[in-house]
Short mmCIF file of C-alpha atoms in Angstrom, two decimals:
data_model
loop_
_atom_site.label_atom_id
_atom_site.label_comp_id
_atom_site.label_asym_id
_atom_site.label_seq_id
_atom_site.Cartn_x
_atom_site.Cartn_y
_atom_site.Cartn_z
CA UNK A 1 -11.13 8.53 19.66
CA UNK A 2 -7.76 6.73 19.85
CA UNK A 3 -4.66 8.65 20.86
CA UNK A 4 -2.38 9.73 18.08
CA UNK A 5 1.07 11.20 17.86
CA UNK A 6 -0.55 14.64 17.95
CA UNK A 7 -3.06 14.35 20.77
CA UNK A 8 -3.02 12.50 24.08
CA UNK A 9 -5.91 10.13 24.90
CA UNK A 10 -9.22 11.88 25.39
CA UNK A 11 -8.41 15.06 23.46
CA UNK A 12 -9.80 15.65 20.00
CA UNK A 13 -8.50 17.80 17.20
CA UNK A 14 -10.45 20.77 15.92
CA UNK A 15 -11.96 20.02 12.50
CA UNK A 16 -9.97 22.87 10.94
CA UNK A 17 -6.71 21.32 12.12
CA UNK A 18 -7.77 17.94 10.80
CA UNK A 19 -8.69 19.46 7.41
CA UNK A 20 -5.40 21.37 7.20
CA UNK A 21 -3.46 18.17 7.94
CA UNK A 22 -5.46 16.36 5.27
CA UNK A 23 -4.59 19.07 2.71
CA UNK A 24 -0.90 18.89 3.62
CA UNK A 25 -0.87 15.11 3.23
CA UNK A 26 -2.63 15.40 -0.13
CA UNK A 27 0.00 17.90 -1.31
CA UNK A 28 2.80 15.63 -0.14
CA UNK A 29 1.23 12.67 -1.94
CA UNK A 30 0.85 14.77 -5.09
CA UNK A 31 4.54 15.67 -4.92
CA UNK A 32 5.46 12.00 -4.42
CA UNK A 33 3.25 11.07 -7.36
CA UNK A 34 5.11 13.55 -9.58
CA UNK A 35 8.46 12.16 -8.42
CA UNK A 36 7.40 8.56 -9.08
CA UNK A 37 5.70 8.99 -12.44
CA UNK A 38 8.17 11.54 -13.84
CA UNK A 39 11.13 9.22 -13.33
CA UNK A 40 10.64 7.42 -16.63
CA UNK A 41 13.05 4.80 -17.89
CA UNK A 42 16.42 6.20 -18.81
CA UNK A 43 18.12 5.51 -22.11
CA UNK A 44 21.53 3.88 -22.03
CA UNK A 45 23.35 7.23 -22.15
CA UNK A 46 21.18 8.84 -19.46
CA UNK A 47 21.89 8.76 -15.77
CA UNK A 48 19.75 6.42 -13.65
CA UNK A 49 16.41 7.74 -12.37
CA UNK A 50 16.64 10.00 -9.35
CA UNK A 51 16.01 8.14 -6.10
CA UNK A 52 13.22 9.10 -3.71
CA UNK A 53 14.73 8.48 -0.25
CA UNK A 54 11.35 8.46 1.52
CA UNK A 55 10.10 5.63 -0.68
CA UNK A 56 13.44 3.82 -0.49
CA UNK A 57 13.07 3.82 3.31
CA UNK A 58 9.49 2.52 3.09
CA UNK A 59 10.40 -0.55 1.00
CA UNK A 60 11.03 -2.69 4.05
CA UNK A 61 7.70 -1.65 5.61
CA UNK A 62 5.26 -2.82 2.91
CA UNK A 63 3.59 -5.33 5.22
CA UNK A 64 3.20 -2.73 7.98
CA UNK A 65 1.70 -0.26 5.52
CA UNK A 66 -0.75 -2.91 4.31
CA UNK A 67 -1.75 -3.75 7.89
CA UNK A 68 -2.35 -0.08 8.69
CA UNK A 69 -4.29 0.45 5.45
CA UNK A 70 -6.55 -2.50 6.25
CA UNK A 71 -7.52 -0.89 9.57
CA UNK A 72 -9.75 1.44 7.48
CA UNK A 73 -9.37 4.35 9.90
CA UNK A 74 -11.08 7.59 8.91
CA UNK A 75 -9.45 9.17 5.89
CA UNK A 76 -6.09 7.74 6.86
CA UNK A 77 -6.55 4.50 4.94
CA UNK A 78 -7.18 6.48 1.74
CA UNK A 79 -3.82 8.20 1.77
CA UNK A 80 -2.10 5.05 3.05
CA UNK A 81 -3.55 3.15 0.09
CA UNK A 82 -2.38 5.87 -2.27
CA UNK A 83 1.08 5.79 -0.68
CA UNK A 84 1.12 2.00 -1.04
CA UNK A 85 0.36 2.37 -4.76
CA UNK A 86 3.14 4.91 -5.24
CA UNK A 87 5.58 2.72 -3.36
CA UNK A 88 4.56 -0.28 -5.46
CA UNK A 89 5.14 1.60 -8.73
CA UNK A 90 8.41 3.09 -7.50
CA UNK A 91 9.80 -0.23 -6.28
CA UNK A 92 8.28 -2.47 -8.94
CA UNK A 93 8.00 -5.32 -9.53
CA UNK A 94 8.68 -6.91 -6.13
CA UNK A 95 7.03 -4.28 -3.98
CA UNK A 96 3.90 -4.34 -6.13
CA UNK A 97 3.48 -8.10 -5.87
CA UNK A 98 4.34 -8.08 -2.16
CA UNK A 99 1.72 -5.39 -1.48
CA UNK A 100 -0.96 -7.34 -3.33
CA UNK A 101 0.08 -10.54 -1.58
CA UNK A 102 -0.17 -8.93 1.87
CA UNK A 103 -3.54 -7.34 1.11
CA UNK A 104 -4.91 -10.62 -0.24
CA UNK A 105 -3.57 -12.55 2.74
CA UNK A 106 -4.62 -10.14 5.49
CA UNK A 107 -8.01 -8.90 4.21
CA UNK A 108 -10.88 -10.29 6.30
CA UNK A 109 -13.88 -8.39 4.96
CA UNK A 110 -15.22 -7.47 1.53
CA UNK A 111 -14.34 -3.82 2.19
CA UNK A 112 -10.73 -4.75 3.02
CA UNK A 113 -10.50 -7.07 0.02
CA UNK A 114 -11.71 -4.23 -2.21
CA UNK A 115 -8.47 -2.39 -1.35
CA UNK A 116 -6.50 -5.19 -3.03
CA UNK A 117 -8.59 -5.08 -6.19
CA UNK A 118 -8.38 -1.27 -6.29
CA UNK A 119 -4.60 -1.41 -5.92
CA UNK A 120 -4.41 -4.02 -8.67
CA UNK A 121 -6.48 -1.80 -10.98
CA UNK A 122 -4.09 1.12 -10.46
CA UNK A 123 -0.91 -0.93 -10.77
CA UNK A 124 -1.95 -3.08 -13.74
CA UNK A 125 -2.25 0.03 -15.89
CA UNK A 126 1.49 0.69 -15.57
CA UNK A 127 3.06 -2.67 -14.67
CA UNK A 128 3.14 -5.55 -17.15
CA UNK A 129 2.41 -9.14 -16.06
CA UNK A 130 1.31 -8.09 -12.59
CA UNK A 131 -1.25 -10.88 -12.13
CA UNK A 132 1.10 -13.79 -12.92
CA UNK A 133 3.84 -12.20 -10.82
CA UNK A 134 1.45 -11.79 -7.86
CA UNK A 135 0.30 -15.41 -8.12
CA UNK A 136 3.95 -16.47 -8.24
CA UNK A 137 4.66 -14.43 -5.09
CA UNK A 138 1.70 -16.07 -3.32
CA UNK A 139 2.83 -19.56 -4.32
CA UNK A 140 6.44 -18.86 -3.28
CA UNK A 141 5.32 -17.60 0.13
CA UNK A 142 3.19 -20.72 0.66
CA UNK A 143 5.97 -23.09 -0.46
CA UNK A 144 8.50 -21.29 1.74
CA UNK A 145 6.27 -22.01 4.75
CA UNK A 146 6.04 -18.34 5.70
CA UNK A 147 2.29 -18.44 6.29
CA UNK A 148 0.40 -20.21 9.04
CA UNK A 149 -2.50 -22.37 7.87
CA UNK A 150 -5.22 -19.85 8.82
CA UNK A 151 -3.56 -17.22 6.63
CA UNK A 152 -3.20 -19.67 3.75
CA UNK A 153 -6.92 -20.44 4.04
CA UNK A 154 -7.72 -16.70 4.12
CA UNK A 155 -5.54 -16.13 1.04
CA UNK A 156 -7.34 -18.89 -0.88
CA UNK A 157 -10.77 -17.58 0.18
CA UNK A 158 -9.84 -14.09 -0.96
CA UNK A 159 -8.41 -15.32 -4.24
CA UNK A 160 -11.62 -17.25 -4.88
CA UNK A 161 -13.66 -14.12 -4.17
CA UNK A 162 -11.71 -11.89 -6.55
CA UNK A 163 -11.60 -14.45 -9.37
#
């Protein structure tokens, strides 16, 4: 088992501790979900939606969150994927298209690629024109020269698989 921030190398957590941590994370994600989806769009006379500082701080780490999610570690990738979805909705539209772009570019297996299609399914129910915006993000990244050729090839392979 790899070392974590909780245990040094070689030590394992008791299953009860692991389950309690999982429950705490699920409760935190549920609270974040309420904050994200209860924001709504304000009318002209209303004050702007209340910010969620945790998600504001995560905006610049979308790629890192995608990389960690694609590692598919234990249950961790499930809550990371859920967190990625909440961040994408909260910081739409750019964060949503960036997250899909990174997942499509970095996925190397069918199981990893499924995370991109699952995220798209969740996001497309609440974000309009997500597919064209994601394709535009992919094209802009390619034209800007931000991807090495192997990643461009991987992106095209993955796009062909999901289409």
